[in-house]
mmCIF file with all atom_site columns, C-alpha atoms and ligand atoms in Angstrom:
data_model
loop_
_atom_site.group_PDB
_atom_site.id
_atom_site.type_symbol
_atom_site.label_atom_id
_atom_site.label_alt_id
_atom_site.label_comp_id
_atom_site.label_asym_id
_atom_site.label_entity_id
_atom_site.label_seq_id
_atom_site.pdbx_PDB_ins_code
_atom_site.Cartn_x
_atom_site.Cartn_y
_atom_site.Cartn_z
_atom_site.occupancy
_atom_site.B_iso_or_equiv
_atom_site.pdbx_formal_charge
_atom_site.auth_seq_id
_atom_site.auth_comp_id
_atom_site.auth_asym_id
_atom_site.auth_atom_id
_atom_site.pdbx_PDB_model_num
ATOM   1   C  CA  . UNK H 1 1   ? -99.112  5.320   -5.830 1.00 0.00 ? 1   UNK H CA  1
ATOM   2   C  CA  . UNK H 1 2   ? -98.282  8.641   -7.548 1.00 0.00 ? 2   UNK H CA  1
ATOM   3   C  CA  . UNK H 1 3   ? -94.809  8.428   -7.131 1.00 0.00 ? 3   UNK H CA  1
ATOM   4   C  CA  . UNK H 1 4   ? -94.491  12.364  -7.416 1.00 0.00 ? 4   UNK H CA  1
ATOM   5   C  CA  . UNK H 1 5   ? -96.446  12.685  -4.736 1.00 0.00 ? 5   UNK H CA  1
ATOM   6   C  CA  . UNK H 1 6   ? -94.746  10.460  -2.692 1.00 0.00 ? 6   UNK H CA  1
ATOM   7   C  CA  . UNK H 1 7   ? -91.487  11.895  -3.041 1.00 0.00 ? 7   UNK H CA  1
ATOM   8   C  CA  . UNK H 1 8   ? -93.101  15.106  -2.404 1.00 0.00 ? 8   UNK H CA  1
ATOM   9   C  CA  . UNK H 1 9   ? -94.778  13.722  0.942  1.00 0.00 ? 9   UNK H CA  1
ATOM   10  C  CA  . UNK H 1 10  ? -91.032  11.583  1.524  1.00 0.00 ? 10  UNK H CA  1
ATOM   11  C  CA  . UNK H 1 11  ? -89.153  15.205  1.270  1.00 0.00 ? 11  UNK H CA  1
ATOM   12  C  CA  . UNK H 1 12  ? -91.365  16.770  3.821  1.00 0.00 ? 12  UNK H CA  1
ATOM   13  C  CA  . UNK H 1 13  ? -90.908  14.153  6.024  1.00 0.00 ? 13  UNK H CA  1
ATOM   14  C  CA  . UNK H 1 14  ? -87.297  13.242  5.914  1.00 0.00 ? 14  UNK H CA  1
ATOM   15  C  CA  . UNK H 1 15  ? -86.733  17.456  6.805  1.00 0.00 ? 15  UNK H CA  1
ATOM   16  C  CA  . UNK H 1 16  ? -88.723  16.811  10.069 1.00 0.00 ? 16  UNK H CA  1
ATOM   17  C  CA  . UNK H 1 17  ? -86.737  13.922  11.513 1.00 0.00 ? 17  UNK H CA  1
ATOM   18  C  CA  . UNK H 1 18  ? -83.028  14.916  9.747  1.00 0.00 ? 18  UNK H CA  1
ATOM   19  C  CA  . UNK H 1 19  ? -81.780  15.725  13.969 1.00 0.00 ? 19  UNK H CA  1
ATOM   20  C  CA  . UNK H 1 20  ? -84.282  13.424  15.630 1.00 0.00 ? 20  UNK H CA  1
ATOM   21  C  CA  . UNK H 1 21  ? -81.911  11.188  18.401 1.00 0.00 ? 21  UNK H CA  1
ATOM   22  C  CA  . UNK H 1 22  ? -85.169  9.643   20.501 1.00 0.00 ? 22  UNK H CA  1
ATOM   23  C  CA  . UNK H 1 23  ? -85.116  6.759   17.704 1.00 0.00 ? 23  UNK H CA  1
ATOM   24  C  CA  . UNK H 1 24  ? -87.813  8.296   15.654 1.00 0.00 ? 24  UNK H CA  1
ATOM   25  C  CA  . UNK H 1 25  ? -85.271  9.413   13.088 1.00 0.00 ? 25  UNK H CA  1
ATOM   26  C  CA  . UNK H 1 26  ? -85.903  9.050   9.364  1.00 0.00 ? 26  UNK H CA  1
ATOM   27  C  CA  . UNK H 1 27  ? -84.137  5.620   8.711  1.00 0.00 ? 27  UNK H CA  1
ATOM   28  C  CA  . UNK H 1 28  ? -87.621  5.110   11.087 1.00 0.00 ? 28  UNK H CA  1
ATOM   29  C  CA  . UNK H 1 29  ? -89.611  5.937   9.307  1.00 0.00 ? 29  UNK H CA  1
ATOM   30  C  CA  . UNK H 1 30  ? -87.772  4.546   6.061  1.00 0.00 ? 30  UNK H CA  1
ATOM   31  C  CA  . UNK H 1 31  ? -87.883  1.258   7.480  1.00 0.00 ? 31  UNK H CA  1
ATOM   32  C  CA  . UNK H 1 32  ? -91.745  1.507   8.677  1.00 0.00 ? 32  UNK H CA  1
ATOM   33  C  CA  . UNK H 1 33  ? -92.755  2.503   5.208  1.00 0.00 ? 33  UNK H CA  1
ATOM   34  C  CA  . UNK H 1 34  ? -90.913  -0.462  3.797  1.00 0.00 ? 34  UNK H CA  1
ATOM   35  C  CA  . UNK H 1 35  ? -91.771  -2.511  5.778  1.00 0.00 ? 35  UNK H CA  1
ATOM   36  C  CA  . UNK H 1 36  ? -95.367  -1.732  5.655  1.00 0.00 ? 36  UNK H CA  1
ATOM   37  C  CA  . UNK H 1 37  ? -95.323  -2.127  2.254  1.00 0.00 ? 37  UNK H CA  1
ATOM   38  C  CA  . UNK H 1 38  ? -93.785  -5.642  2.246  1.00 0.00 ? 38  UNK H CA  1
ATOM   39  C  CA  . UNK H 1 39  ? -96.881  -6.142  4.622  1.00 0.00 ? 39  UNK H CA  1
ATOM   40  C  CA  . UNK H 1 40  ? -99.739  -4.781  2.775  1.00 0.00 ? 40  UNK H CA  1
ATOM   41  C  CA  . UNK H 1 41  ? -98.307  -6.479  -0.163 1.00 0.00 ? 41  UNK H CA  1
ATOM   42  C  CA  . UNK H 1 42  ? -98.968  -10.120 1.209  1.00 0.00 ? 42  UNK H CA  1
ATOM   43  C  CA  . UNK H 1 43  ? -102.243 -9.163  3.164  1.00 0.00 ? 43  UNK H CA  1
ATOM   44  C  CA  . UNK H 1 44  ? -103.420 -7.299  0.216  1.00 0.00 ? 44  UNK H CA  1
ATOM   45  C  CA  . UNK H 1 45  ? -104.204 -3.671  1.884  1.00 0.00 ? 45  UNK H CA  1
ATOM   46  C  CA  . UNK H 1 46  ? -103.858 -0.547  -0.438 1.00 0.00 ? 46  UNK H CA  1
ATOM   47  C  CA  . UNK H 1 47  ? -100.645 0.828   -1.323 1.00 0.00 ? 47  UNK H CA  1
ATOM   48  C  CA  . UNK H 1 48  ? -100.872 4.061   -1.294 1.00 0.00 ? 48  UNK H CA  1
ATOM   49  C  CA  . UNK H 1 49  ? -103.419 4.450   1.912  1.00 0.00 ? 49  UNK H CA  1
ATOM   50  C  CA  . UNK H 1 50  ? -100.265 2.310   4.011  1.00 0.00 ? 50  UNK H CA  1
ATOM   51  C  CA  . UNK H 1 51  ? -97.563  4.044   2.154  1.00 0.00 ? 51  UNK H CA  1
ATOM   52  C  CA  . UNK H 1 52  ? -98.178  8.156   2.569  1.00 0.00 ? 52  UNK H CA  1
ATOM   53  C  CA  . UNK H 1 53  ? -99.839  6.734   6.377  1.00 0.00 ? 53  UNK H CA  1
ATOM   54  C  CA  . UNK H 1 54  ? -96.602  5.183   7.448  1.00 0.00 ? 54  UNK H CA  1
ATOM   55  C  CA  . UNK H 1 55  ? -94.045  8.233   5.912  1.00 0.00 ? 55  UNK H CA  1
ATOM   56  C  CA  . UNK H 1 56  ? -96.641  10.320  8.169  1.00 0.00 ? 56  UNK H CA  1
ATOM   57  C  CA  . UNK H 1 57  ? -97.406  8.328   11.424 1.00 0.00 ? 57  UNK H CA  1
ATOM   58  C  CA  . UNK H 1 58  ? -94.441  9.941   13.679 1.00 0.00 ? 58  UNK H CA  1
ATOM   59  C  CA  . UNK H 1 59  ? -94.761  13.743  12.465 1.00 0.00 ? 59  UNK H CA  1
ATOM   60  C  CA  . UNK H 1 60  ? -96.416  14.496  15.917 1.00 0.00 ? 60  UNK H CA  1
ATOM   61  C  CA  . UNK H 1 61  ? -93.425  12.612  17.710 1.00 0.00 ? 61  UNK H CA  1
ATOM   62  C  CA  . UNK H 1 62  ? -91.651  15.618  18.992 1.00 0.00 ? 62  UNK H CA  1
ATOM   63  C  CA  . UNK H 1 63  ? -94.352  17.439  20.542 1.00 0.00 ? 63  UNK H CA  1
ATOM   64  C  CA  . UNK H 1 64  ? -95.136  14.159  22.374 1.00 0.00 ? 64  UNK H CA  1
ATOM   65  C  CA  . UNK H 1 65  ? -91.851  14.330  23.756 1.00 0.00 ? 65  UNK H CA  1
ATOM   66  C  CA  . UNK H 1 66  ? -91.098  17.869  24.221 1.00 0.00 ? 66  UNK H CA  1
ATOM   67  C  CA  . UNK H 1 67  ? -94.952  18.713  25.785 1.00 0.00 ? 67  UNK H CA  1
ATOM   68  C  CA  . UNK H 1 68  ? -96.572  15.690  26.250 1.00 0.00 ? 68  UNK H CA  1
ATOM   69  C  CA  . UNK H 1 69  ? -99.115  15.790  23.187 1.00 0.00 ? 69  UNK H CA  1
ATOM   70  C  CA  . UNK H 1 70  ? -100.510 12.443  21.794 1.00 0.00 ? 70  UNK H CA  1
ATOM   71  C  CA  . UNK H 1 71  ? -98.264  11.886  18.937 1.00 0.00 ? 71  UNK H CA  1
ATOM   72  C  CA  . UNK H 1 72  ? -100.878 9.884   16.990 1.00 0.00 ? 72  UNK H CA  1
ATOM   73  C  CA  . UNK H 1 73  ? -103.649 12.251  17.443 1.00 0.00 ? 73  UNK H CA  1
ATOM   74  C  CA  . UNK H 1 74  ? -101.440 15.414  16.904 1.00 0.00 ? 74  UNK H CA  1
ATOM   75  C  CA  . UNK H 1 75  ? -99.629  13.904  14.144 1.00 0.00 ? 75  UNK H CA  1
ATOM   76  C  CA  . UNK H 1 76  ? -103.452 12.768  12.536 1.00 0.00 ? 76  UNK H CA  1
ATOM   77  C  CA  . UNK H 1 77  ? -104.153 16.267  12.786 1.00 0.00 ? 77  UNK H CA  1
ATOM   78  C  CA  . UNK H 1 78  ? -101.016 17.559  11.358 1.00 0.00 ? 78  UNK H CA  1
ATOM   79  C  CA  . UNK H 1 79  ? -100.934 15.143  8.356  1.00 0.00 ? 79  UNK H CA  1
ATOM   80  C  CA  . UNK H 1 80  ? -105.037 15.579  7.609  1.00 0.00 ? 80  UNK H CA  1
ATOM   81  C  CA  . UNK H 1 81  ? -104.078 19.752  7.204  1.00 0.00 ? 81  UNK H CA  1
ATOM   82  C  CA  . UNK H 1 82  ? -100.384 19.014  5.028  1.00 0.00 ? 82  UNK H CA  1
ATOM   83  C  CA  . UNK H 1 83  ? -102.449 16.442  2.541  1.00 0.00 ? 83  UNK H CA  1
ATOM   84  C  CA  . UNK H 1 84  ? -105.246 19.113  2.061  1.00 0.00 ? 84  UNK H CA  1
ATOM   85  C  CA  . UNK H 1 85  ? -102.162 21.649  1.297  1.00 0.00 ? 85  UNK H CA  1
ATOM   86  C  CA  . UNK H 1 86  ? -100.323 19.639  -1.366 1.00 0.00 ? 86  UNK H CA  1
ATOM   87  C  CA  . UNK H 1 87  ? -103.866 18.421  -2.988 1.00 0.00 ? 87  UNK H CA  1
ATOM   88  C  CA  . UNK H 1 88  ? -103.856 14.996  -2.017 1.00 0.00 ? 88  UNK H CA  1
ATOM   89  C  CA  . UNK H 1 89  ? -106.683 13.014  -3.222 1.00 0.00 ? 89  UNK H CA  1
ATOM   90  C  CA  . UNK H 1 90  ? -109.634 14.286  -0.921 1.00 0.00 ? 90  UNK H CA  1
ATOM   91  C  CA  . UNK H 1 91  ? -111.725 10.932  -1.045 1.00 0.00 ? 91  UNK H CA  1
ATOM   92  C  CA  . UNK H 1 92  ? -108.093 9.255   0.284  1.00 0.00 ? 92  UNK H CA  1
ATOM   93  C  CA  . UNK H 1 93  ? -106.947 11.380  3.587  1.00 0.00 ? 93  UNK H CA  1
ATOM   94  C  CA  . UNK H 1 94  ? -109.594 10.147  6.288  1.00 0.00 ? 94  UNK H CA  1
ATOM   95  C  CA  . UNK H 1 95  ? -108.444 6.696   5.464  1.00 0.00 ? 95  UNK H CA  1
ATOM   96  C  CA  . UNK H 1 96  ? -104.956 7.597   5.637  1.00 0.00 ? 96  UNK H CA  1
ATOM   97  C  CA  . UNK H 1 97  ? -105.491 10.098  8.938  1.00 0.00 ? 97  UNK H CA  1
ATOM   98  C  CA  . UNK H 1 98  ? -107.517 7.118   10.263 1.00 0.00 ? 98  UNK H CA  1
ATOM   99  C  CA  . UNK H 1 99  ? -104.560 4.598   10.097 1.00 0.00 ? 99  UNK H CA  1
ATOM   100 C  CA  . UNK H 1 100 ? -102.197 7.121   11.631 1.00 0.00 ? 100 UNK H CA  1
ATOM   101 C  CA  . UNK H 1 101 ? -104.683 8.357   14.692 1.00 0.00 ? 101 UNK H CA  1
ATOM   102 C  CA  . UNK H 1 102 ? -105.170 4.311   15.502 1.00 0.00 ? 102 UNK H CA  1
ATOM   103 C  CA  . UNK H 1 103 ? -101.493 2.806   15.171 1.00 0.00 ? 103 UNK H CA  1
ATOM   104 C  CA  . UNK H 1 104 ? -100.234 4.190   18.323 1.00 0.00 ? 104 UNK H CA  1
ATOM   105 C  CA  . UNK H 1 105 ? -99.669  0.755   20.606 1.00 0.00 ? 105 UNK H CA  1
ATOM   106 C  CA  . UNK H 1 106 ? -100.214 2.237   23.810 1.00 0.00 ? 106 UNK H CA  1
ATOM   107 C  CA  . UNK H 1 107 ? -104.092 2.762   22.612 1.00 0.00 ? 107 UNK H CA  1
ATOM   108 C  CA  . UNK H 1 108 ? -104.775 -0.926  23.445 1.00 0.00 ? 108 UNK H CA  1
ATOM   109 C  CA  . UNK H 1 109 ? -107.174 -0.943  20.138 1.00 0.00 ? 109 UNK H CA  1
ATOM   110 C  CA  . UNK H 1 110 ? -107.190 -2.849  17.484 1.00 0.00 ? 110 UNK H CA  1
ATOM   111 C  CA  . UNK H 1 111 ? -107.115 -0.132  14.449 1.00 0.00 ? 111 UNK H CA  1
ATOM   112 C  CA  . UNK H 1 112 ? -110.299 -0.280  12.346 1.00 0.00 ? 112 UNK H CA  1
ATOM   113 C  CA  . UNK H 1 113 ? -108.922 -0.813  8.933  1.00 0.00 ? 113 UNK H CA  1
ATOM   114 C  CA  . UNK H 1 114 ? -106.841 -3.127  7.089  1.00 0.00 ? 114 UNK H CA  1
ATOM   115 C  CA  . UNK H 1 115 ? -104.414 -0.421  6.337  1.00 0.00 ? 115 UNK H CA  1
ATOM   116 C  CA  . UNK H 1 116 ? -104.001 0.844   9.477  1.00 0.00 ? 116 UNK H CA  1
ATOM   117 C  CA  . UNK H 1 117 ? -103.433 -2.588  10.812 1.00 0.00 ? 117 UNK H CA  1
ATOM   118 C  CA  . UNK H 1 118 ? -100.586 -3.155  8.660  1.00 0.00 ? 118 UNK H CA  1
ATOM   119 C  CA  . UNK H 1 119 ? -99.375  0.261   9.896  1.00 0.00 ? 119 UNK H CA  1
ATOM   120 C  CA  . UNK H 1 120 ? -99.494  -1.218  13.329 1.00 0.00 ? 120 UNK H CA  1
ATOM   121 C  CA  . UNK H 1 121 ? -97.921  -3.969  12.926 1.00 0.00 ? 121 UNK H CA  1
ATOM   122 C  CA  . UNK H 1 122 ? -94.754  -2.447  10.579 1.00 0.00 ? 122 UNK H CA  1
ATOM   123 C  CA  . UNK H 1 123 ? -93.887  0.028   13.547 1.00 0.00 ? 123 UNK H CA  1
ATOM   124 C  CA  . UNK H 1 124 ? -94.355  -2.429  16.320 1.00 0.00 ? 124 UNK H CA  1
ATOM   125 C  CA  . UNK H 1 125 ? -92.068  -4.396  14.649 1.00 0.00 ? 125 UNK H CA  1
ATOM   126 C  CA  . UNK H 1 126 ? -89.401  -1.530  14.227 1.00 0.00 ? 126 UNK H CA  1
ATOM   127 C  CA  . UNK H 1 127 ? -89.519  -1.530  18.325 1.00 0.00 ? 127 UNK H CA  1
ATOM   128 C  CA  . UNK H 1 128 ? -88.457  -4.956  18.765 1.00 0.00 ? 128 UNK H CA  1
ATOM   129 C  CA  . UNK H 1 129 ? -85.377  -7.020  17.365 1.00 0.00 ? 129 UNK H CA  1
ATOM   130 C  CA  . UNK H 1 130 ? -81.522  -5.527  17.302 1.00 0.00 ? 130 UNK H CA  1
ATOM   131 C  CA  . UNK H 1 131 ? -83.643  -2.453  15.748 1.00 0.00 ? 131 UNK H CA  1
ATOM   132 C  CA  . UNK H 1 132 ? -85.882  -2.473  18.272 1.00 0.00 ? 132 UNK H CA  1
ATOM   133 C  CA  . UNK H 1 133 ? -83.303  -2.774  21.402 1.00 0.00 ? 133 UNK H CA  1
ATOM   134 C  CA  . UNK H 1 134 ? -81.317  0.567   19.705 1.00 0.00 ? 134 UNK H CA  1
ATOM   135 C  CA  . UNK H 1 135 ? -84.183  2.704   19.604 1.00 0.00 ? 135 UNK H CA  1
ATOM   136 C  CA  . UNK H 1 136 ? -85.588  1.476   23.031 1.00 0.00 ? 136 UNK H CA  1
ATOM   137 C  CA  . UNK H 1 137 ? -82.288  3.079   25.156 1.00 0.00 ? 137 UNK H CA  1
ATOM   138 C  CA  . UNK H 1 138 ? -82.416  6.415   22.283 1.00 0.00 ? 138 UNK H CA  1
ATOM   139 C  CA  . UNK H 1 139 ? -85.945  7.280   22.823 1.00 0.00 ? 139 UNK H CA  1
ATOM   140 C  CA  . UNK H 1 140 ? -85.204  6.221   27.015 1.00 0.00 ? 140 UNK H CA  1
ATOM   141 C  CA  . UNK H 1 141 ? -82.279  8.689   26.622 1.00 0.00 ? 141 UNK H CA  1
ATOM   142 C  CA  . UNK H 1 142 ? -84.001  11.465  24.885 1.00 0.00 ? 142 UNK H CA  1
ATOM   143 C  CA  . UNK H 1 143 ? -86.804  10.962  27.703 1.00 0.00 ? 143 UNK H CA  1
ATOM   144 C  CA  . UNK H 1 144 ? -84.517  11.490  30.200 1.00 0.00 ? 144 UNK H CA  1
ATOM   145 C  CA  . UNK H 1 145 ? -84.771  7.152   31.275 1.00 0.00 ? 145 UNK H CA  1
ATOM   146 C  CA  . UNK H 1 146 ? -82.514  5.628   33.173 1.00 0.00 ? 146 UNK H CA  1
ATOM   147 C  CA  . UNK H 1 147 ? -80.631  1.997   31.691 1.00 0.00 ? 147 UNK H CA  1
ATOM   148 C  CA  . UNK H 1 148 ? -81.997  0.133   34.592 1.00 0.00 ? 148 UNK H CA  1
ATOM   149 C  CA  . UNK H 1 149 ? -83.945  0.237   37.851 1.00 0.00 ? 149 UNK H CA  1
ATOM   150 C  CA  . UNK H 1 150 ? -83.744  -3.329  40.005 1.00 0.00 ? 150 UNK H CA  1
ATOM   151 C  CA  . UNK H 1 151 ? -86.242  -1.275  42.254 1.00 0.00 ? 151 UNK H CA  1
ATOM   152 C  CA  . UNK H 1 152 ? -88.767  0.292   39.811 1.00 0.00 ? 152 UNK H CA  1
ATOM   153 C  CA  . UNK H 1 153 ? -92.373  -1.867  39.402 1.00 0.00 ? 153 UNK H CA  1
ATOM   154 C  CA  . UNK H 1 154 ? -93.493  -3.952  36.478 1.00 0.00 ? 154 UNK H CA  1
ATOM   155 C  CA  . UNK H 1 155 ? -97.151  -2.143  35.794 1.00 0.00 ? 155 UNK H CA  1
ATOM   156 C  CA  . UNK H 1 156 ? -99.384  -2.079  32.738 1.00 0.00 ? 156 UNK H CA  1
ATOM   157 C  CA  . UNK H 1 157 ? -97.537  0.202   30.405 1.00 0.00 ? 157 UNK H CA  1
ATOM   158 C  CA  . UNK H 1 158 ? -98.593  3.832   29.928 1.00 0.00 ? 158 UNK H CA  1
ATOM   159 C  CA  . UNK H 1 159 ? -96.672  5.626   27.303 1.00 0.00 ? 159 UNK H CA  1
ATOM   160 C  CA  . UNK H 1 160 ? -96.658  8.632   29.366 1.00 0.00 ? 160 UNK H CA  1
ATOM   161 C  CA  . UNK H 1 161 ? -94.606  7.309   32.452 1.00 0.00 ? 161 UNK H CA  1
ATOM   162 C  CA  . UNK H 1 162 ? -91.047  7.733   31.554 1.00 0.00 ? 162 UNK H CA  1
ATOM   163 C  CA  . UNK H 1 163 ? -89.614  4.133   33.161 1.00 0.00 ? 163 UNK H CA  1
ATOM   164 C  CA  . UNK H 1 164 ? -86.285  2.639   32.776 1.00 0.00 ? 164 UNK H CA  1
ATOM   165 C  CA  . UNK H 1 165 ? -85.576  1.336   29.845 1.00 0.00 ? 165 UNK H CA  1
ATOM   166 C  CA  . UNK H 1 166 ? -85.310  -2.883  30.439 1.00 0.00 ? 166 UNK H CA  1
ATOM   167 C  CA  . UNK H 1 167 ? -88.664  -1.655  32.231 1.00 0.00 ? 167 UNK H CA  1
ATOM   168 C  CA  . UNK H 1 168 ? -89.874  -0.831  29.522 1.00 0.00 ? 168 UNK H CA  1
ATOM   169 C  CA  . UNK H 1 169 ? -89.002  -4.045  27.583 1.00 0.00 ? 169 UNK H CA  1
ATOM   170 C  CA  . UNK H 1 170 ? -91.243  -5.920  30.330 1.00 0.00 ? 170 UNK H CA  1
ATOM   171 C  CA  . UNK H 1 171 ? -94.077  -3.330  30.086 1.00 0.00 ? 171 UNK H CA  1
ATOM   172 C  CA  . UNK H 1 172 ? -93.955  -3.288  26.006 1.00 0.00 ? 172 UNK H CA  1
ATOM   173 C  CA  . UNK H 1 173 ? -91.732  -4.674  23.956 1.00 0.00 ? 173 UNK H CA  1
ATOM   174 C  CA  . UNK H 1 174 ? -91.855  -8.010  24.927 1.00 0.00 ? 174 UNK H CA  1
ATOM   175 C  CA  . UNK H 1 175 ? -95.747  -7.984  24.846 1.00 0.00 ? 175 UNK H CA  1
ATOM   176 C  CA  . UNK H 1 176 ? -95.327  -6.928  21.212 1.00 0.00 ? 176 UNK H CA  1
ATOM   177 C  CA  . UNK H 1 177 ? -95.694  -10.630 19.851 1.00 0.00 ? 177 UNK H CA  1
ATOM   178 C  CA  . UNK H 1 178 ? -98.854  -11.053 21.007 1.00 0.00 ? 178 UNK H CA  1
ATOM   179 C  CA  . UNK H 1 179 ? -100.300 -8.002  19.661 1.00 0.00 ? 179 UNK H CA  1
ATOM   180 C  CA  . UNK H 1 180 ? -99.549  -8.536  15.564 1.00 0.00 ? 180 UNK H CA  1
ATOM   181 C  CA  . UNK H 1 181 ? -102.701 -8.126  13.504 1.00 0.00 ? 181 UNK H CA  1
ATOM   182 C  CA  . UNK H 1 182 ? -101.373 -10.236 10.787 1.00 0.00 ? 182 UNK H CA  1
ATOM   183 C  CA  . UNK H 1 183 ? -100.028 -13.387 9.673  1.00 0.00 ? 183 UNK H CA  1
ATOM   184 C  CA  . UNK H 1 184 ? -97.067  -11.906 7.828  1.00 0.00 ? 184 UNK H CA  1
ATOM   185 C  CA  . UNK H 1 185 ? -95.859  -9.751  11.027 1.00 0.00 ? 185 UNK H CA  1
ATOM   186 C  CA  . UNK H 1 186 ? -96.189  -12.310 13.434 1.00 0.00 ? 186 UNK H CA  1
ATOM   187 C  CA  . UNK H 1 187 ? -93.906  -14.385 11.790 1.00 0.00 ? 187 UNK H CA  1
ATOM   188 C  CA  . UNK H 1 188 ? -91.063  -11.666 11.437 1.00 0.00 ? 188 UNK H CA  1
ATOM   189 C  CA  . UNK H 1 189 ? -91.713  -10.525 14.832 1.00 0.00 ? 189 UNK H CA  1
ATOM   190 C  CA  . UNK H 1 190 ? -91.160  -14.102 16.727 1.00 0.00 ? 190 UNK H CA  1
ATOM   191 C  CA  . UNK H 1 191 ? -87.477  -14.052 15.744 1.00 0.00 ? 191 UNK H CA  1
ATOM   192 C  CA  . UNK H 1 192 ? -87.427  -10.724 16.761 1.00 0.00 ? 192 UNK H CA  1
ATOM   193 C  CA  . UNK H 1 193 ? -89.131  -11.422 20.164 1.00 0.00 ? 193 UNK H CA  1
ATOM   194 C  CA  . UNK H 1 194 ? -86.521  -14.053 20.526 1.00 0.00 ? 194 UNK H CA  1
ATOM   195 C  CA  . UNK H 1 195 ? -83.250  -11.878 19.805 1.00 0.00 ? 195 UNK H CA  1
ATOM   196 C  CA  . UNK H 1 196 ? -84.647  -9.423  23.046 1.00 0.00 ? 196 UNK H CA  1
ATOM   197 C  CA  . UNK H 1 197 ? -85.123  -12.208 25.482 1.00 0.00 ? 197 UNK H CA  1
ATOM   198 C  CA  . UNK H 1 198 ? -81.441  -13.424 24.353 1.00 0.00 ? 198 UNK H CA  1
ATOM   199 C  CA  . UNK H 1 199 ? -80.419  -9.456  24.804 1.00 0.00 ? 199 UNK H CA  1
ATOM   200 C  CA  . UNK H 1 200 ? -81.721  -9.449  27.860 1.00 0.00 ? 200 UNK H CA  1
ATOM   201 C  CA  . UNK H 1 201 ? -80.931  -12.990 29.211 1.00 0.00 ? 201 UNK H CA  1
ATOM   202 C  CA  . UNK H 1 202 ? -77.028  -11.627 28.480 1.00 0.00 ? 202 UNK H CA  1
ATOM   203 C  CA  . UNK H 1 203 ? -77.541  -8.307  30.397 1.00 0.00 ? 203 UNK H CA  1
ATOM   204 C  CA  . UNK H 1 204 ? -78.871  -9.914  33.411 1.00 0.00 ? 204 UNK H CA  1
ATOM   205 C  CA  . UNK H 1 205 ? -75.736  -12.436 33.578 1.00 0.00 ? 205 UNK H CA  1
ATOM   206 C  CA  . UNK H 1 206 ? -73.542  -9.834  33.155 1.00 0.00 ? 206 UNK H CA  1
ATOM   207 C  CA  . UNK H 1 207 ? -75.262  -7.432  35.841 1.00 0.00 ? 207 UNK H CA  1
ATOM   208 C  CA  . UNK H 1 208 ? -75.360  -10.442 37.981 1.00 0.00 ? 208 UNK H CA  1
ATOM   209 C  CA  . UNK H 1 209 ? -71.679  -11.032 37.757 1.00 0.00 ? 209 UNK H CA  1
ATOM   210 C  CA  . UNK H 1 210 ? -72.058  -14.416 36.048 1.00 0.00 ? 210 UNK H CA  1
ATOM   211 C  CA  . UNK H 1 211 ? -69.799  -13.062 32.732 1.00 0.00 ? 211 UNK H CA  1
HETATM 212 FE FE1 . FE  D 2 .   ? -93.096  4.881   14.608 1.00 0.00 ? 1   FE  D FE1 1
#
C-alpha cells in the first residue's frame, strides 16, 4: 500500500471520529483496520483494497445516527467522492466502495468479495468480546437505549429499532459467531462469543439478587 496515501486517507479519518462517544470512535476504526489486516494477511485478500476500505467503512456513522441514513451506503458514497478527490487509483475505488457498501451486518448478505469479507468479519469482531460489550452500552447511550428492558421482545434484529442494550446482545451480538466468513475470524471470535455469555451470565445473577 502507498503508505503516503494511507496516512493521508488515516488523517482524514481520525479528524472525523476525534469526539465520536457512540463507540465508533477512532481507536474503532484503528482496531478494524488492524485487525483486518491481520485477516487478509492469512486469507490472502489485498492489502490495500481491505486497508483504505476498513479506515473508511464508518465515515457515514453519524448521519446514521443523527438522521437515520444507511451508514454503509452513505459512507460508500462519501468515500467513492473523497478517493476521486485525493487521486486514488481509479481502477481500485469500486472494489474498495464495494467492500464498504456490503460490510454492514444488519444487511443479512454475504459481501461479494474477498476483501469485503474480511472487512466484515474485522468489525463484527470489534462488536463482540470486552471490546465489543464497551461499545454495545456507548453506541445504546448515544442512541438514546436503555441498559435493560425485562419486558421488551427478542425479534429479528433491525439496526434501525433503538432496543435496550442486553436486547441487543440477543438480537446481534451473540449471533455474531455464526456469521464469520473466514477461518481466521471464527476462531478469534469464539473466545470472544464466550467472554459475552460469561458478561452476561454475571449481570443476570446480579440483577437476580443471586451476588
Ligand atoms: Fe465499524
Amino acid at each position: 500500500m502507498d503508505k503516503e496515501v494511507e496516512e493521508q486517507v488515516k488523517e482524514y479519518v481520525r479528524s472525523h471520529f476525534v469526539d465520536d462517544a457512540s463507540g465508533h470512535d477512532w481507536h474503532h476504526i484503528e482496531r478494524v483496520y488492524n485487525m483486518a489486516l491481520k485477516i487478509a494477511e492469512k486469507e490472502g485478500a489485498d492489502r490495500t483494497i481491505v486497508g483504505i476500505a476498513a479506515l473508511l467503512h464508518d465515515i457515514g456513522i453519524r448521519r446514521e445516527i443523527e438522521c437515520g441514513l444507511d451508514h454503509s451506503e452513505y459512507g460508500a458514497s462519501l468515500s467513492k467522492k473523497y478517493l476521486l478527490e485525493i487521486g486514488f487509483d481509479p481502477s481500485e475505488i469500486d472494489r474498495v466502495v464495494e467492500a464498504i457498501r456490503e460490510h454492514r451486518y444488519g444487511k443479512q448478505i454475504k459481501p461479494k468479495s474477498l476483501e469485503g469479507r474480511v472487512l466484515q468479519d474485522a468489525d463484527m469482531l470489534d462488536a463482540i468480546g470486552a471490546i465489543g460489550i464497551a461499545r454495545a452500552f456507548a453506541y445504546g447511550g448515544a442512541r438514546g437505549a436503555l441498559i435493560y428492558n425485562p419486558t421488551e421482545k427478542v425479534e429479528n434484529y433491525d439496526p434501525f429499532k433503538v432496543k435496550s442494550t442486553i436486547t441487543h446482545f440477543k438480537e446481534k451480538l451473540l449471533n455474531i459467531k455464526d456469521r464469520f466468513n473466514t477461518k481466521t475470524a471464527k476462531e478469534i471470535g469464539l473466545e470472544r462469543h464466550r467472554f459475552m455469555e460469561k458478561f452476561l451470565e454475571e449481570f443476570y445473577n446480579e440483577i437476580a439478587g443471586e451476588r
